mmCIF file of C-alpha atoms and ligand atoms in Angstrom:
data_model
loop_
_atom_site.group_PDB
_atom_site.id
_atom_site.type_symbol
_atom_site.label_atom_id
_atom_site.label_comp_id
_atom_site.label_asym_id
_atom_site.label_seq_id
_atom_site.Cartn_x
_atom_site.Cartn_y
_atom_site.Cartn_z
ATOM 1 C CA UNK A 1182 128.014 81.149 -63.161
ATOM 2 C CA UNK A 1183 126.363 83.649 -60.871
ATOM 3 C CA UNK A 1184 122.259 83.525 -60.466
ATOM 4 C CA UNK A 1185 119.875 85.391 -58.650
ATOM 5 C CA UNK A 1186 117.165 84.575 -57.067
ATOM 6 C CA UNK A 1187 113.908 86.876 -56.196
ATOM 7 C CA UNK A 1188 111.034 85.040 -54.448
ATOM 8 C CA UNK A 1189 108.962 84.964 -51.764
ATOM 9 C CA UNK A 1190 108.281 81.547 -50.974
ATOM 10 C CA UNK A 1191 111.054 79.940 -48.676
ATOM 11 C CA UNK A 1192 110.059 76.472 -49.827
ATOM 12 C CA UNK A 1193 110.904 77.245 -53.492
ATOM 13 C CA UNK A 1194 113.414 79.807 -52.766
ATOM 14 C CA UNK A 1195 115.304 76.897 -51.579
ATOM 15 C CA UNK A 1196 114.468 74.277 -53.507
ATOM 16 C CA UNK A 1197 116.194 76.376 -56.039
ATOM 17 C CA UNK A 1198 118.552 77.016 -54.464
ATOM 18 C CA UNK A 1199 119.784 74.006 -53.751
ATOM 19 C CA UNK A 1200 118.960 72.605 -57.502
ATOM 20 C CA UNK A 1201 120.895 76.202 -58.894
ATOM 21 C CA UNK A 1202 123.690 74.931 -55.938
ATOM 22 C CA UNK A 1203 123.488 71.575 -57.221
ATOM 23 C CA UNK A 1204 124.087 72.441 -60.765
ATOM 24 C CA UNK A 1205 127.458 74.452 -59.695
ATOM 25 C CA UNK A 1206 125.471 78.013 -59.094
ATOM 26 C CA UNK A 1207 126.759 80.497 -57.235
ATOM 27 C CA UNK A 1208 123.520 81.604 -55.961
ATOM 28 C CA UNK A 1209 122.341 85.270 -53.921
ATOM 29 C CA UNK A 1210 119.130 85.311 -53.344
ATOM 30 C CA UNK A 1211 116.576 88.134 -51.990
ATOM 31 C CA UNK A 1212 113.149 87.468 -51.106
ATOM 32 C CA UNK A 1213 111.050 90.271 -52.577
ATOM 33 C CA UNK A 1214 111.203 92.890 -54.735
ATOM 34 C CA UNK A 1215 112.345 95.562 -52.111
ATOM 35 C CA UNK A 1216 115.346 93.443 -51.684
ATOM 36 C CA UNK A 1217 116.158 92.540 -54.954
ATOM 37 C CA UNK A 1218 115.987 95.273 -57.498
ATOM 38 C CA UNK A 1219 118.975 96.550 -55.542
ATOM 39 C CA UNK A 1220 120.864 93.558 -56.251
ATOM 40 C CA UNK A 1221 120.158 93.219 -58.816
ATOM 41 C CA UNK A 1222 120.650 97.132 -60.436
ATOM 42 C CA UNK A 1223 124.746 96.227 -58.547
ATOM 43 C CA UNK A 1224 125.497 93.952 -62.044
ATOM 44 C CA UNK A 1225 127.706 91.413 -61.849
ATOM 45 C CA UNK A 1226 124.785 88.314 -62.269
ATOM 46 C CA UNK A 1227 124.983 85.991 -65.363
ATOM 47 C CA UNK A 1228 121.074 85.797 -65.186
ATOM 48 C CA UNK A 1229 118.484 86.133 -63.013
ATOM 49 C CA UNK A 1230 115.851 84.122 -61.720
ATOM 50 C CA UNK A 1231 112.261 86.380 -60.691
ATOM 51 C CA UNK A 1232 109.061 85.119 -59.095
ATOM 52 C CA UNK A 1233 105.644 87.257 -60.720
ATOM 53 C CA UNK A 1234 104.750 87.726 -57.788
ATOM 54 C CA UNK A 1235 106.263 89.143 -55.075
ATOM 55 C CA UNK A 1236 104.658 90.996 -51.955
ATOM 56 C CA UNK A 1237 105.936 95.286 -52.984
ATOM 57 C CA UNK A 1238 107.353 95.450 -56.565
ATOM 58 C CA UNK A 1239 105.815 92.574 -58.562
ATOM 59 C CA UNK A 1240 107.907 90.475 -60.765
ATOM 60 C CA UNK A 1241 107.310 92.892 -63.737
ATOM 61 C CA UNK A 1242 108.719 96.073 -62.273
ATOM 62 C CA UNK A 1243 111.123 94.291 -60.678
ATOM 63 C CA UNK A 1244 112.634 93.698 -64.549
ATOM 64 C CA UNK A 1245 110.697 96.896 -66.102
ATOM 65 C CA UNK A 1246 113.309 98.879 -63.563
ATOM 66 C CA UNK A 1247 115.932 96.967 -63.643
ATOM 67 C CA UNK A 1248 115.942 97.334 -68.107
ATOM 68 C CA UNK A 1249 115.624 101.253 -67.303
ATOM 69 C CA UNK A 1250 118.386 101.014 -66.203
ATOM 70 C CA UNK A 1251 120.144 99.316 -68.450
ATOM 71 C CA UNK A 1252 120.894 95.924 -66.615
ATOM 72 C CA UNK A 1253 120.949 92.905 -69.406
ATOM 73 C CA UNK A 1254 121.721 90.148 -67.293
ATOM 74 C CA UNK A 1255 118.380 87.443 -69.169
ATOM 75 C CA UNK A 1256 115.757 86.973 -67.136
ATOM 76 C CA UNK A 1257 113.342 83.726 -66.657
ATOM 77 C CA UNK A 1258 110.615 84.882 -64.461
ATOM 78 C CA UNK A 1259 108.639 82.624 -63.105
ATOM 79 C CA UNK A 1260 104.908 82.238 -62.406
ATOM 80 C CA UNK A 1261 101.725 80.686 -61.255
ATOM 81 C CA UNK A 1262 99.569 82.119 -63.659
ATOM 82 C CA UNK A 1263 99.159 81.515 -67.175
ATOM 83 C CA UNK A 1264 97.674 84.063 -68.659
ATOM 84 C CA UNK A 1265 98.854 84.921 -72.176
ATOM 85 C CA UNK A 1266 98.500 88.208 -70.541
ATOM 86 C CA UNK A 1267 100.995 87.875 -68.128
ATOM 87 C CA UNK A 1268 103.466 86.260 -70.471
ATOM 88 C CA UNK A 1269 103.026 89.738 -72.812
ATOM 89 C CA UNK A 1270 103.628 91.159 -70.014
ATOM 90 C CA UNK A 1271 107.092 89.351 -68.874
ATOM 91 C CA UNK A 1272 107.758 89.829 -72.101
ATOM 92 C CA UNK A 1273 106.973 93.478 -72.713
ATOM 93 C CA UNK A 1274 108.737 93.600 -69.476
ATOM 94 C CA UNK A 1275 111.694 93.041 -70.879
ATOM 95 C CA UNK A 1276 111.793 89.315 -69.113
ATOM 96 C CA UNK A 1277 114.031 86.538 -71.756
ATOM 97 C CA UNK A 1278 111.726 83.587 -71.058
ATOM 98 C CA UNK A 1279 109.083 82.843 -68.943
ATOM 99 C CA UNK A 1280 108.482 79.490 -66.912
ATOM 100 C CA UNK A 1281 104.758 78.358 -65.365
ATOM 101 C CA UNK A 1282 105.213 76.731 -61.541
ATOM 102 C CA UNK A 1283 104.739 74.342 -61.178
ATOM 103 C CA UNK A 1284 107.567 73.056 -62.770
ATOM 104 C CA UNK A 1285 110.542 70.996 -63.168
ATOM 105 C CA UNK A 1286 113.552 72.114 -61.782
ATOM 106 C CA UNK A 1287 115.189 70.042 -64.543
ATOM 107 C CA UNK A 1288 113.185 72.139 -67.176
ATOM 108 C CA UNK A 1289 114.496 75.412 -65.350
ATOM 109 C CA UNK A 1290 118.118 74.416 -65.588
ATOM 110 C CA UNK A 1291 117.755 73.158 -69.628
ATOM 111 C CA UNK A 1292 116.186 76.462 -69.636
ATOM 112 C CA UNK A 1293 118.774 78.924 -66.971
ATOM 113 C CA UNK A 1294 121.070 77.142 -69.526
ATOM 114 C CA UNK A 1295 119.876 78.561 -73.047
ATOM 115 C CA UNK A 1296 119.397 81.671 -71.732
ATOM 116 C CA UNK A 1297 123.281 81.958 -70.470
ATOM 117 C CA UNK A 1298 124.166 80.577 -73.868
ATOM 118 C CA UNK A 1299 122.474 82.894 -75.776
ATOM 119 C CA UNK A 1300 124.484 85.310 -73.812
ATOM 120 C CA UNK A 1301 123.010 89.486 -72.937
ATOM 121 C CA UNK A 1302 120.739 89.871 -75.006
ATOM 122 C CA UNK A 1303 121.307 92.965 -77.363
ATOM 123 C CA UNK A 1304 119.944 96.175 -75.522
ATOM 124 C CA UNK A 1305 116.639 97.086 -78.680
ATOM 125 C CA UNK A 1306 117.429 99.638 -81.230
ATOM 126 C CA UNK A 1307 115.440 102.673 -80.567
ATOM 127 C CA UNK A 1308 112.480 103.460 -83.484
ATOM 128 C CA UNK A 1309 112.225 107.164 -84.508
ATOM 129 C CA UNK A 1310 109.940 107.875 -87.309
ATOM 130 C CA UNK A 1311 111.165 111.672 -88.032
ATOM 131 C CA UNK A 1312 110.922 113.616 -83.631
ATOM 132 C CA UNK A 1313 109.470 111.019 -83.315
ATOM 133 C CA UNK A 1314 111.681 108.068 -80.900
ATOM 134 C CA UNK A 1315 110.205 105.025 -79.261
ATOM 135 C CA UNK A 1316 113.246 103.221 -76.780
ATOM 136 C CA UNK A 1317 112.420 99.475 -76.410
ATOM 137 C CA UNK A 1318 114.506 99.245 -73.492
ATOM 138 C CA UNK A 1319 113.519 101.964 -71.678
ATOM 139 C CA UNK A 1320 110.012 102.496 -72.837
ATOM 140 C CA UNK A 1321 109.633 105.966 -73.417
ATOM 141 C CA UNK A 1322 108.468 107.899 -76.238
ATOM 142 C CA UNK A 1323 108.869 110.758 -76.739
ATOM 143 C CA UNK A 1324 108.753 113.628 -79.451
ATOM 144 C CA UNK A 1325 112.027 116.258 -79.724
ATOM 145 C CA UNK A 1326 112.949 114.924 -76.060
ATOM 146 C CA UNK A 1327 109.552 116.037 -74.736
ATOM 147 C CA UNK A 1328 107.615 112.533 -73.003
ATOM 148 C CA UNK A 1329 104.387 111.193 -74.271
ATOM 149 C CA UNK A 1330 102.616 109.226 -71.872
ATOM 150 C CA UNK A 1331 101.556 106.161 -73.410
ATOM 151 C CA UNK A 1332 99.360 102.987 -72.152
ATOM 152 C CA UNK A 1333 100.698 99.614 -72.740
ATOM 153 C CA UNK A 1334 99.227 98.524 -75.287
ATOM 154 C CA UNK A 1335 99.302 101.865 -77.303
ATOM 155 C CA UNK A 1336 102.935 101.498 -76.769
ATOM 156 C CA UNK A 1337 102.889 97.623 -78.009
ATOM 157 C CA UNK A 1338 100.829 99.332 -81.123
ATOM 158 C CA UNK A 1339 103.210 102.482 -81.742
ATOM 159 C CA UNK A 1340 106.479 99.999 -81.587
ATOM 160 C CA UNK A 1341 105.032 97.449 -83.853
ATOM 161 C CA UNK A 1342 104.103 99.653 -86.709
ATOM 162 C CA UNK A 1343 107.760 102.085 -86.236
ATOM 163 C CA UNK A 1344 109.306 97.909 -86.771
ATOM 164 C CA UNK A 1345 107.218 98.043 -89.995
ATOM 165 C CA UNK A 1346 106.967 102.198 -91.355
ATOM 166 C CA UNK A 1347 105.581 102.565 -94.741
ATOM 167 C CA UNK A 1348 104.552 98.978 -95.069
ATOM 168 C CA UNK A 1349 100.937 98.484 -94.593
ATOM 169 C CA UNK A 1350 99.552 96.275 -91.964
ATOM 170 C CA UNK A 1351 96.882 94.266 -91.772
ATOM 171 C CA UNK A 1352 95.014 94.378 -88.914
ATOM 172 C CA UNK A 1353 95.172 90.495 -87.934
ATOM 173 C CA UNK A 1354 98.450 90.999 -88.263
ATOM 174 C CA UNK A 1355 98.207 93.519 -85.500
ATOM 175 C CA UNK A 1356 96.046 92.167 -83.199
ATOM 176 C CA UNK A 1357 98.278 89.158 -83.092
ATOM 177 C CA UNK A 1358 101.272 90.517 -82.761
ATOM 178 C CA UNK A 1359 100.117 93.244 -80.184
ATOM 179 C CA UNK A 1360 97.018 91.521 -78.652
ATOM 180 C CA UNK A 1361 98.628 88.016 -78.462
ATOM 181 C CA UNK A 1362 95.945 84.866 -79.740
ATOM 182 C CA UNK A 1363 93.014 85.627 -78.263
ATOM 183 C CA UNK A 1364 89.776 85.101 -79.878
ATOM 184 C CA UNK A 1365 87.637 87.504 -77.858
ATOM 185 C CA UNK A 1366 89.502 90.470 -78.764
ATOM 186 C CA UNK A 1367 87.686 92.014 -82.367
ATOM 187 C CA UNK A 1368 89.314 94.160 -84.551
ATOM 188 C CA UNK A 1369 87.714 96.621 -83.511
ATOM 189 C CA UNK A 1370 89.504 96.729 -80.531
ATOM 190 C CA UNK A 1371 92.448 98.523 -83.214
ATOM 191 C CA UNK A 1372 90.287 101.633 -84.121
ATOM 192 C CA UNK A 1373 90.531 102.179 -80.432
ATOM 193 C CA UNK A 1374 93.702 102.165 -79.851
ATOM 194 C CA UNK A 1375 94.283 103.682 -83.005
ATOM 195 C CA UNK A 1376 92.882 106.745 -82.128
ATOM 196 C CA UNK A 1377 93.742 107.158 -78.739
ATOM 197 C CA UNK A 1378 97.450 106.861 -80.636
ATOM 198 C CA UNK A 1379 96.012 109.161 -83.425
ATOM 199 C CA UNK A 1380 95.185 111.861 -79.966
ATOM 200 C CA UNK A 1381 98.225 111.298 -78.711
ATOM 201 C CA UNK A 1382 100.451 112.229 -82.046
ATOM 202 C CA UNK A 1383 99.232 113.324 -84.828
ATOM 203 C CA UNK A 1384 98.776 117.251 -83.744
ATOM 204 C CA UNK A 1385 102.259 116.905 -84.096
ATOM 205 C CA UNK A 1386 102.845 116.630 -87.091
ATOM 206 C CA UNK A 1387 101.533 118.455 -90.355
ATOM 207 C CA UNK A 1388 100.452 115.286 -92.278
ATOM 208 C CA UNK A 1389 98.630 112.245 -90.766
ATOM 209 C CA UNK A 1390 100.737 110.291 -89.752
ATOM 210 C CA UNK A 1391 99.041 106.435 -88.905
ATOM 211 C CA UNK A 1392 96.915 105.941 -92.119
ATOM 212 C CA UNK A 1393 93.780 104.199 -92.295
ATOM 213 C CA UNK A 1394 93.896 101.694 -95.742
ATOM 214 C CA UNK A 1395 90.601 101.497 -96.645
ATOM 215 C CA UNK A 1396 89.947 97.115 -95.920
ATOM 216 C CA UNK A 1397 92.526 96.526 -95.366
ATOM 217 C CA UNK A 1398 94.809 97.857 -92.310
ATOM 218 C CA UNK A 1399 97.312 100.882 -92.027
ATOM 219 C CA UNK A 1400 100.199 102.607 -92.255
ATOM 220 C CA UNK A 1401 102.795 104.838 -90.258
ATOM 221 C CA UNK A 1402 103.983 107.356 -92.377
ATOM 222 C CA UNK A 1403 107.957 108.439 -92.155
ATOM 223 C CA UNK A 1404 110.103 110.380 -93.472
ATOM 224 C CA UNK A 1405 112.365 108.248 -95.864
ATOM 225 C CA UNK A 1406 115.793 109.045 -95.060
ATOM 226 C CA UNK A 1407 117.057 109.629 -91.343
HETATM 227 CA CA1 LIG B 1324 105.494 84.770 -55.314
#
Protein backbone atom coordinates (compact mmCIF):
# COMPACT_ATOMS: atom_id res chain seq x y z
CA UNK A 1 0.00 0.00 0.00
CA UNK A 2 1.31 3.37 -1.03
CA UNK A 3 0.84 6.42 1.18
CA UNK A 4 1.63 10.05 0.44
CA UNK A 5 2.59 12.16 3.47
CA UNK A 6 2.33 15.95 3.12
CA UNK A 7 3.76 17.60 6.25
CA UNK A 8 6.08 20.58 6.62
CA UNK A 9 7.60 19.81 10.04
CA UNK A 10 10.72 17.71 9.44
CA UNK A 11 10.55 15.88 12.73
CA UNK A 12 6.88 14.96 12.35
CA UNK A 13 7.43 13.92 8.72
CA UNK A 14 10.25 11.60 9.63
CA UNK A 15 8.26 10.08 12.51
CA UNK A 16 5.42 9.44 10.08
CA UNK A 17 7.72 8.00 7.43
CA UNK A 18 9.44 5.62 9.80
CA UNK A 19 6.20 4.59 11.48
CA UNK A 20 4.42 3.95 8.20
CA UNK A 21 7.38 2.10 6.72
CA UNK A 22 7.64 -0.08 9.83
CA UNK A 23 3.94 -0.90 9.35
CA UNK A 24 4.69 -2.03 5.79
CA UNK A 25 3.60 0.98 3.75
CA UNK A 26 5.51 2.42 0.80
CA UNK A 27 5.85 6.10 1.67
CA UNK A 28 6.27 9.19 -0.52
CA UNK A 29 6.84 12.51 1.16
CA UNK A 30 6.27 16.15 0.37
CA UNK A 31 7.30 19.02 2.62
CA UNK A 32 4.59 21.46 1.61
CA UNK A 33 1.39 21.81 -0.39
CA UNK A 34 3.22 23.17 -3.41
CA UNK A 35 5.21 19.93 -3.68
CA UNK A 36 2.51 17.61 -2.40
CA UNK A 37 -0.35 18.67 -4.65
CA UNK A 38 1.22 17.60 -7.97
CA UNK A 39 2.22 14.26 -6.41
CA UNK A 40 -1.31 13.74 -5.19
CA UNK A 41 -2.70 14.72 -8.59
CA UNK A 42 -0.54 12.06 -10.27
CA UNK A 43 -2.69 9.57 -8.38
CA UNK A 44 -1.77 6.02 -7.54
CA UNK A 45 -1.81 6.45 -3.75
CA UNK A 46 -3.89 4.22 -1.50
CA UNK A 47 -4.15 6.99 1.09
CA UNK A 48 -2.90 10.51 1.77
CA UNK A 49 -1.87 11.85 5.18
CA UNK A 50 -2.24 15.61 4.95
CA UNK A 51 -1.25 18.27 7.47
CA UNK A 52 -3.64 21.24 7.67
CA UNK A 53 -1.10 23.93 8.56
CA UNK A 54 1.30 24.14 5.64
CA UNK A 55 3.34 27.19 4.66
CA UNK A 56 1.88 27.88 1.22
CA UNK A 57 -1.27 26.09 0.10
CA UNK A 58 -2.94 24.83 3.27
CA UNK A 59 -4.16 21.27 3.70
CA UNK A 60 -7.82 22.19 3.17
CA UNK A 61 -7.00 23.71 -0.21
CA UNK A 62 -4.81 20.74 -1.20
CA UNK A 63 -7.70 18.41 -0.38
CA UNK A 64 -10.22 20.57 -2.23
CA UNK A 65 -8.05 20.63 -5.35
CA UNK A 66 -7.49 16.89 -5.24
CA UNK A 67 -11.22 16.24 -5.06
CA UNK A 68 -11.93 18.81 -7.77
CA UNK A 69 -9.49 16.90 -9.96
CA UNK A 70 -11.40 13.71 -9.12
CA UNK A 71 -8.61 12.19 -7.02
CA UNK A 72 -10.47 10.01 -4.54
CA UNK A 73 -7.71 8.43 -2.44
CA UNK A 74 -8.82 8.52 1.22
CA UNK A 75 -7.43 11.60 3.00
CA UNK A 76 -6.55 11.66 6.70
CA UNK A 77 -6.02 15.23 7.88
CA UNK A 78 -3.71 16.21 10.72
CA UNK A 79 -4.04 19.38 12.69
CA UNK A 80 -2.96 20.99 15.90
CA UNK A 81 -6.17 22.95 16.10
CA UNK A 82 -8.95 21.17 17.86
CA UNK A 83 -11.73 23.40 16.63
CA UNK A 84 -15.11 22.25 15.41
CA UNK A 85 -14.78 24.72 12.56
CA UNK A 86 -11.56 23.09 11.40
CA UNK A 87 -13.06 19.65 11.50
CA UNK A 88 -16.01 20.87 9.46
CA UNK A 89 -13.76 22.68 7.00
CA UNK A 90 -11.69 19.52 6.59
CA UNK A 91 -14.68 17.32 5.98
CA UNK A 92 -16.21 19.94 3.67
CA UNK A 93 -12.99 19.99 1.70
CA UNK A 94 -13.44 16.28 1.11
CA UNK A 95 -11.22 14.75 3.82
CA UNK A 96 -12.32 11.35 5.08
CA UNK A 97 -11.00 11.48 8.61
CA UNK A 98 -9.34 13.86 10.99
CA UNK A 99 -6.66 13.45 13.66
CA UNK A 100 -5.68 16.10 16.19
CA UNK A 101 -1.99 16.54 17.10
CA UNK A 102 -0.44 15.30 19.26
CA UNK A 103 -1.56 11.76 18.52
CA UNK A 104 -0.13 8.31 19.11
CA UNK A 105 1.31 6.64 16.03
CA UNK A 106 -0.81 3.58 16.76
CA UNK A 107 -3.93 5.73 16.50
CA UNK A 108 -2.85 7.06 13.11
CA UNK A 109 -2.08 3.57 11.82
CA UNK A 110 -5.43 2.22 12.90
CA UNK A 111 -7.33 5.15 11.34
CA UNK A 112 -5.36 4.70 8.14
CA UNK A 113 -6.06 0.98 8.04
CA UNK A 114 -9.76 1.67 8.49
CA UNK A 115 -9.76 4.25 5.68
CA UNK A 116 -7.94 1.96 3.27
CA UNK A 117 -10.18 -0.97 4.18
CA UNK A 118 -13.23 1.16 3.54
CA UNK A 119 -11.83 1.76 0.08
CA UNK A 120 -12.21 4.73 -2.11
CA UNK A 121 -15.06 6.94 -1.08
CA UNK A 122 -17.73 6.87 -3.78
CA UNK A 123 -17.96 10.11 -5.70
CA UNK A 124 -20.85 11.94 -4.03
CA UNK A 125 -23.77 12.30 -6.40
CA UNK A 126 -24.85 15.59 -7.86
CA UNK A 127 -27.94 17.14 -6.24
CA UNK A 128 -30.46 18.88 -8.46
CA UNK A 129 -33.64 20.90 -8.23
CA UNK A 130 -34.96 21.81 -11.67
CA UNK A 131 -32.15 23.70 -13.41
CA UNK A 132 -30.25 24.11 -10.11
CA UNK A 133 -27.29 21.77 -9.73
CA UNK A 134 -24.97 21.29 -6.75
CA UNK A 135 -21.95 19.03 -7.10
CA UNK A 136 -20.58 18.09 -3.66
CA UNK A 137 -17.44 16.64 -5.27
CA UNK A 138 -16.31 19.70 -7.17
CA UNK A 139 -18.11 22.18 -4.84
CA UNK A 140 -19.72 23.88 -7.82
CA UNK A 141 -23.28 25.22 -7.81
CA UNK A 142 -24.84 26.18 -11.11
CA UNK A 143 -28.14 27.22 -12.60
CA UNK A 144 -28.66 26.09 -16.19
CA UNK A 145 -24.90 25.64 -16.40
CA UNK A 146 -24.11 29.14 -15.14
CA UNK A 147 -21.98 28.99 -11.97
CA UNK A 148 -23.32 30.66 -8.82
CA UNK A 149 -20.83 31.84 -6.19
CA UNK A 150 -21.77 30.74 -2.68
CA UNK A 151 -19.88 31.07 0.59
CA UNK A 152 -18.90 27.90 2.41
CA UNK A 153 -21.87 28.12 4.79
CA UNK A 154 -24.31 29.03 2.06
CA UNK A 155 -23.09 25.99 0.14
CA UNK A 156 -23.47 23.75 3.21
CA UNK A 157 -26.97 25.07 3.88
CA UNK A 158 -28.09 24.59 0.28
CA UNK A 159 -26.56 21.11 0.20
CA UNK A 160 -28.43 20.14 3.35
CA UNK A 161 -31.74 21.52 2.07
CA UNK A 162 -31.27 19.74 -1.27
CA UNK A 163 -30.69 16.46 0.57
CA UNK A 164 -34.10 17.04 2.16
CA UNK A 165 -35.83 18.54 -0.85
CA UNK A 166 -39.59 18.96 -0.45
CA UNK A 167 -39.38 18.12 3.26
CA UNK A 168 -39.91 20.55 6.10
CA UNK A 169 -36.58 20.74 7.94
CA UNK A 170 -36.55 22.06 11.50
CA UNK A 171 -34.32 24.95 12.48
CA UNK A 172 -32.57 22.92 15.17
CA UNK A 173 -31.78 20.17 12.66
CA UNK A 174 -30.34 22.69 10.21
CA UNK A 175 -28.22 24.30 12.93
CA UNK A 176 -26.80 20.97 13.99
CA UNK A 177 -25.97 19.78 10.48
CA UNK A 178 -24.71 23.01 8.99
CA UNK A 179 -23.19 24.83 11.94
CA UNK A 180 -22.33 21.86 14.12
CA UNK A 181 -22.99 21.45 17.79
CA UNK A 182 -22.25 25.01 18.81
CA UNK A 183 -24.23 26.44 21.68
CA UNK A 184 -23.06 29.98 20.87
CA UNK A 185 -24.87 30.08 17.55
CA UNK A 186 -28.38 31.48 17.69
CA UNK A 187 -31.04 29.87 15.57
CA UNK A 188 -31.77 33.21 13.88
CA UNK A 189 -28.38 32.99 12.16
CA UNK A 190 -30.17 30.67 9.72
CA UNK A 191 -32.46 33.50 8.61
CA UNK A 192 -29.54 35.59 7.46
CA UNK A 193 -28.15 32.74 5.39
CA UNK A 194 -31.55 31.79 3.96
CA UNK A 195 -31.95 35.43 2.97
CA UNK A 196 -28.62 35.31 1.10
CA UNK A 197 -29.55 32.11 -0.67
CA UNK A 198 -32.91 33.55 -1.65
CA UNK A 199 -31.19 36.62 -3.00
CA UNK A 200 -28.85 34.50 -5.11
CA UNK A 201 -31.31 31.81 -6.22
CA UNK A 202 -34.98 32.76 -5.96
CA UNK A 203 -35.01 35.33 -8.73
CA UNK A 204 -34.04 32.55 -11.13
CA UNK A 205 -37.10 30.48 -10.24
CA UNK A 206 -40.68 31.45 -10.99
CA UNK A 207 -41.73 30.47 -7.46
CA UNK A 208 -40.11 30.95 -4.02
CA UNK A 209 -37.52 28.20 -3.85
CA UNK A 210 -37.06 28.21 -0.07
CA UNK A 211 -40.31 28.37 1.87
CA UNK A 212 -40.47 29.47 5.48
CA UNK A 213 -42.68 27.15 7.50
CA UNK A 214 -43.69 29.32 10.42
CA UNK A 215 -42.64 28.10 13.83
CA UNK A 216 -40.92 25.04 12.34
CA UNK A 217 -38.26 25.68 9.76
CA UNK A 218 -37.79 25.67 6.00
CA UNK A 219 -38.63 23.65 2.91
CA UNK A 220 -36.83 23.68 -0.41
CA UNK A 221 -39.45 23.20 -3.11
CA UNK A 222 -38.48 21.21 -6.18
CA UNK A 223 -40.41 19.79 -9.12
CA UNK A 224 -41.48 16.28 -8.09
CA UNK A 225 -40.22 14.47 -11.16
CA UNK A 226 -36.80 14.95 -12.67
CA1 LIG B 1 2.37 21.94 9.77
